[in-house]
């Protein structure tokens, strides 16, 4: 190598053990700066506005503890399955920024998809209850409670990487893979943003970036996989963190 010539940096190889700090919901640059400075770096940390995720952490689901901001006394007033389901749906809809109609459609389509999957697989889910020692005909647990085992969408997600935040429309963590969604028909991405997205995906084998239409749940499911897999029994949305992995 000629004198004075700097060696070329080799691109980082794929890594499955990366940790990511993700902001989501209605955020701005000021919130992002504060979160970057004060955000929790604990493994598996989840709050109504942020998550720290990576290899070894359990999947983020609708029944994961931390993302719902609800006092226990209020939770006790949500008596029916439909009440709890509506509460989760509204909580995520409120996290969508104003004027983001495609993202609103995505969140709505996702909940409809989960509902349809639960009903389509009712027989199999009731069999899982029976195999776990429960009466499928009893009021609790009910096969419909697997609704809350669905992967938690983090809308308007900003993923911290290399000292910067890369925006995605939605992010999911399946326990083994971070699925980062770019929704067609939302705001055009800049070349700088697209380069950052490509570098992120190339540098981490646990990251999969997918661009889909707001209602294309078939393509999303192909990336996420079966959300009931590995869930022996269902839990509701107000599950204690002390119960551990599903």
Short mmCIF file of C-alpha atoms in Angstrom, two decimals:
data_model
loop_
_atom_site.label_atom_id
_atom_site.label_comp_id
_atom_site.label_asym_id
_atom_site.label_seq_id
_atom_site.Cartn_x
_atom_site.Cartn_y
_atom_site.Cartn_z
CA UNK A 1 0.00 0.00 0.00
CA UNK A 2 1.50 3.38 -0.97
CA UNK A 3 2.66 5.61 1.87
CA UNK A 4 -0.02 7.96 3.14
CA UNK A 5 -2.86 5.85 1.73
CA UNK A 6 -5.57 5.11 4.26
CA UNK A 7 -6.90 1.54 4.34
CA UNK A 8 -10.47 1.19 3.14
CA UNK A 9 -13.00 0.41 5.83
CA UNK A 10 -14.64 -2.96 5.44
CA UNK A 11 -18.43 -2.98 5.72
CA UNK A 12 -19.77 -4.39 8.93
CA UNK A 13 -20.84 -7.98 8.57
CA UNK A 14 -24.35 -9.14 9.40
CA UNK A 15 -24.98 -9.28 13.11
CA UNK A 16 -27.76 -11.12 14.91
CA UNK A 17 -26.81 -9.85 18.38
CA UNK A 18 -27.47 -6.12 17.85
CA UNK A 19 -29.52 -4.08 20.31
CA UNK A 20 -31.80 -1.31 19.14
CA UNK A 21 -33.41 1.65 20.86
CA UNK A 22 -36.74 2.52 19.20
CA UNK A 23 -38.92 5.57 19.74
CA UNK A 24 -42.50 5.29 18.50
CA UNK A 25 -45.81 7.12 18.48
CA UNK A 26 -46.21 10.89 18.35
CA UNK A 27 -42.67 12.17 18.75
CA UNK A 28 -40.61 15.13 17.61
CA UNK A 29 -36.91 15.99 17.51
CA UNK A 30 -37.01 17.40 21.03
CA UNK A 31 -38.53 14.19 22.40
CA UNK A 32 -36.04 12.12 20.44
CA UNK A 33 -33.11 14.08 21.87
CA UNK A 34 -34.37 13.65 25.42
CA UNK A 35 -35.06 9.96 24.89
CA UNK A 36 -31.60 9.45 23.44
CA UNK A 37 -30.09 11.07 26.53
CA UNK A 38 -32.31 9.52 29.19
CA UNK A 39 -33.88 6.46 27.55
CA UNK A 40 -33.55 3.09 29.23
CA UNK A 41 -30.92 0.76 27.84
CA UNK A 42 -32.22 -2.22 29.79
CA UNK A 43 -32.73 -5.39 27.80
CA UNK A 44 -36.32 -5.82 26.77
CA UNK A 45 -37.39 -2.43 28.17
CA UNK A 46 -40.77 -1.25 26.88
CA UNK A 47 -42.70 1.94 27.64
CA UNK A 48 -45.57 3.81 25.95
CA UNK A 49 -43.04 5.76 23.83
CA UNK A 50 -39.89 3.64 23.54
CA UNK A 51 -38.47 0.13 23.40
CA UNK A 52 -35.01 -1.41 23.72
CA UNK A 53 -34.88 -4.72 21.89
CA UNK A 54 -32.42 -7.23 20.58
CA UNK A 55 -31.21 -10.81 20.56
CA UNK A 56 -32.46 -12.81 23.52
CA UNK A 57 -35.45 -10.54 24.21
CA UNK A 58 -38.97 -11.93 24.10
CA UNK A 59 -41.22 -10.89 21.24
CA UNK A 60 -43.13 -7.64 21.68
CA UNK A 61 -46.84 -8.49 21.73
CA UNK A 62 -50.09 -6.73 22.48
CA UNK A 63 -49.93 -8.36 25.92
CA UNK A 64 -46.34 -7.28 26.61
CA UNK A 65 -46.06 -5.26 29.79
CA UNK A 66 -45.14 -1.57 29.56
CA UNK A 67 -46.60 -0.09 26.39
CA UNK A 68 -50.12 0.51 27.74
CA UNK A 69 -50.40 3.55 29.99
CA UNK A 70 -53.35 2.51 32.15
CA UNK A 71 -53.83 2.61 35.94
CA UNK A 72 -54.86 -0.74 37.47
CA UNK A 73 -58.18 0.68 38.64
CA UNK A 74 -59.06 1.66 35.07
CA UNK A 75 -58.03 -1.74 33.73
CA UNK A 76 -60.52 -3.39 36.06
CA UNK A 77 -63.34 -1.53 34.30
CA UNK A 78 -62.59 -3.24 30.98
CA UNK A 79 -64.65 -6.32 31.73
CA UNK A 80 -65.17 -7.97 28.36
CA UNK A 81 -62.84 -9.29 25.68
CA UNK A 82 -64.22 -6.72 23.24
CA UNK A 83 -63.61 -3.90 25.75
CA UNK A 84 -59.96 -4.88 26.13
CA UNK A 85 -59.51 -5.32 22.41
CA UNK A 86 -61.01 -1.90 21.66
CA UNK A 87 -58.77 -0.33 24.28
CA UNK A 88 -55.62 -1.74 22.65
CA UNK A 89 -56.80 -0.70 19.22
CA UNK A 90 -57.53 2.86 20.30
CA UNK A 91 -54.23 3.14 22.15
CA UNK A 92 -52.31 2.36 18.97
CA UNK A 93 -54.55 4.54 16.82
CA UNK A 94 -53.82 7.45 19.17
CA UNK A 95 -50.10 6.82 18.66
CA UNK A 96 -50.42 7.53 14.93
CA UNK A 97 -49.37 11.10 14.00
CA UNK A 98 -51.98 13.45 12.58
CA UNK A 99 -52.63 13.31 8.84
CA UNK A 100 -51.01 9.87 8.46
CA UNK A 101 -53.97 8.21 6.76
CA UNK A 102 -51.99 5.30 5.24
CA UNK A 103 -50.57 4.48 8.68
CA UNK A 104 -54.06 4.69 10.19
CA UNK A 105 -55.27 2.23 7.53
CA UNK A 106 -52.34 -0.06 8.26
CA UNK A 107 -53.09 -0.19 12.00
CA UNK A 108 -56.79 -0.78 11.34
CA UNK A 109 -56.03 -3.48 8.75
CA UNK A 110 -53.63 -5.18 11.14
CA UNK A 111 -56.22 -5.48 13.91
CA UNK A 112 -58.81 -6.76 11.43
CA UNK A 113 -56.28 -9.31 10.17
CA UNK A 114 -55.56 -10.57 13.70
CA UNK A 115 -59.30 -10.90 14.37
CA UNK A 116 -59.77 -12.89 11.17
CA UNK A 117 -56.80 -15.15 11.94
CA UNK A 118 -58.15 -15.97 15.39
CA UNK A 119 -61.55 -16.94 13.99
CA UNK A 120 -60.05 -18.86 11.08
CA UNK A 121 -57.95 -20.92 13.48
CA UNK A 122 -60.54 -21.31 16.22
CA UNK A 123 -60.51 -25.12 16.19
CA UNK A 124 -56.72 -25.29 16.44
CA UNK A 125 -56.61 -22.70 19.23
CA UNK A 126 -59.31 -24.46 21.23
CA UNK A 127 -57.32 -27.68 20.84
CA UNK A 128 -54.27 -25.88 22.26
CA UNK A 129 -56.35 -24.88 25.28
CA UNK A 130 -57.47 -28.47 25.78
CA UNK A 131 -53.88 -29.73 25.50
CA UNK A 132 -52.88 -27.21 28.19
CA UNK A 133 -55.55 -28.62 30.51
CA UNK A 134 -58.27 -26.00 30.06
CA UNK A 135 -61.90 -26.42 29.08
CA UNK A 136 -62.30 -24.74 25.66
CA UNK A 137 -65.95 -24.08 26.48
CA UNK A 138 -65.18 -22.15 29.67
CA UNK A 139 -65.33 -18.36 29.85
CA UNK A 140 -61.63 -18.07 30.69
CA UNK A 141 -59.28 -18.56 29.08
CA UNK A 142 -61.04 -18.20 25.75
CA UNK A 143 -59.57 -18.95 22.31
CA UNK A 144 -60.15 -15.28 21.43
CA UNK A 145 -57.60 -14.25 24.08
CA UNK A 146 -54.86 -15.26 21.63
CA UNK A 147 -55.69 -11.95 19.97
CA UNK A 148 -53.40 -10.32 22.53
CA UNK A 149 -50.51 -12.62 21.58
CA UNK A 150 -50.31 -10.81 18.23
CA UNK A 151 -47.06 -8.97 17.62
CA UNK A 152 -47.14 -5.36 18.82
CA UNK A 153 -46.85 -2.79 16.01
CA UNK A 154 -44.73 0.23 16.95
CA UNK A 155 -46.13 3.00 14.71
CA UNK A 156 -44.07 5.96 13.51
CA UNK A 157 -40.95 4.17 14.75
CA UNK A 158 -37.54 5.86 14.89
CA UNK A 159 -34.76 3.32 15.25
CA UNK A 160 -31.46 4.53 16.67
CA UNK A 161 -28.44 3.38 14.69
CA UNK A 162 -24.94 4.82 14.40
CA UNK A 163 -25.86 7.86 16.47
CA UNK A 164 -28.89 8.79 14.38
CA UNK A 165 -32.57 7.85 14.24
CA UNK A 166 -33.86 6.10 11.11
CA UNK A 167 -37.63 6.54 10.67
CA UNK A 168 -39.90 3.65 9.72
CA UNK A 169 -43.67 3.65 9.47
CA UNK A 170 -44.00 0.58 11.71
CA UNK A 171 -41.58 -1.76 13.48
CA UNK A 172 -42.25 -5.24 14.90
CA UNK A 173 -40.00 -7.42 17.09
CA UNK A 174 -40.79 -11.14 16.76
CA UNK A 175 -38.22 -12.35 19.27
CA UNK A 176 -35.76 -13.29 16.53
CA UNK A 177 -36.27 -10.65 13.87
CA UNK A 178 -36.91 -6.92 13.65
CA UNK A 179 -39.37 -6.31 10.82
CA UNK A 180 -39.23 -2.66 9.72
CA UNK A 181 -42.14 -1.57 7.52
CA UNK A 182 -42.23 1.21 4.95
CA UNK A 183 -45.80 1.82 3.79
CA UNK A 184 -46.47 2.64 0.17
CA UNK A 185 -48.17 6.02 -0.42
CA UNK A 186 -46.74 7.61 2.71
CA UNK A 187 -44.27 10.49 2.37
CA UNK A 188 -41.45 9.95 -0.10
CA UNK A 189 -38.19 8.86 1.47
CA UNK A 190 -35.06 10.88 0.77
CA UNK A 191 -31.99 9.27 -0.83
CA UNK A 192 -30.14 9.74 2.48
CA UNK A 193 -32.89 7.89 4.34
CA UNK A 194 -32.96 5.06 1.81
CA UNK A 195 -29.18 4.67 2.03
CA UNK A 196 -29.41 4.44 5.82
CA UNK A 197 -32.18 1.84 5.55
CA UNK A 198 -30.15 -0.25 3.11
CA UNK A 199 -27.03 -0.06 5.29
CA UNK A 200 -29.00 -1.05 8.39
CA UNK A 201 -30.51 -4.11 6.70
CA UNK A 202 -27.17 -5.12 5.18
CA UNK A 203 -25.39 -4.80 8.51
CA UNK A 204 -27.78 -6.86 10.64
CA UNK A 205 -29.15 -10.25 9.68
CA UNK A 206 -31.92 -9.88 12.29
CA UNK A 207 -33.36 -6.83 10.46
CA UNK A 208 -35.78 -7.23 7.57
CA UNK A 209 -37.11 -4.17 5.76
CA UNK A 210 -40.35 -4.56 3.84
CA UNK A 211 -42.28 -2.07 1.72
CA UNK A 212 -45.99 -2.88 1.50
CA UNK A 213 -49.39 -1.33 0.87
CA UNK A 214 -51.39 -0.27 3.96
CA UNK A 215 -53.75 -3.25 3.69
CA UNK A 216 -51.31 -5.91 2.45
CA UNK A 217 -51.47 -8.14 5.50
CA UNK A 218 -50.54 -11.27 3.52
CA UNK A 219 -47.07 -9.88 2.79
CA UNK A 220 -46.73 -8.76 6.39
CA UNK A 221 -47.71 -12.18 7.74
CA UNK A 222 -45.11 -13.81 5.51
CA UNK A 223 -42.44 -11.77 7.32
CA UNK A 224 -43.83 -12.00 10.84
CA UNK A 225 -44.83 -15.65 10.89
CA UNK A 226 -47.35 -17.30 13.22
CA UNK A 227 -47.87 -15.08 16.26
CA UNK A 228 -49.32 -17.97 18.31
CA UNK A 229 -46.27 -20.17 17.82
CA UNK A 230 -44.54 -20.79 21.13
CA UNK A 231 -47.51 -19.44 23.11
CA UNK A 232 -48.79 -22.38 25.16
CA UNK A 233 -51.67 -20.39 26.67
CA UNK A 234 -53.08 -16.91 25.95
CA UNK A 235 -52.82 -13.89 28.24
CA UNK A 236 -54.82 -10.67 28.24
CA UNK A 237 -53.34 -7.22 27.58
CA UNK A 238 -52.80 -6.32 31.25
CA UNK A 239 -50.43 -9.17 31.94
CA UNK A 240 -47.91 -8.65 34.73
CA UNK A 241 -44.26 -8.37 33.73
CA UNK A 242 -43.52 -10.93 36.44
CA UNK A 243 -45.17 -13.68 34.44
CA UNK A 244 -42.14 -13.84 32.18
CA UNK A 245 -42.09 -15.01 28.55
CA UNK A 246 -45.23 -16.42 27.00
#
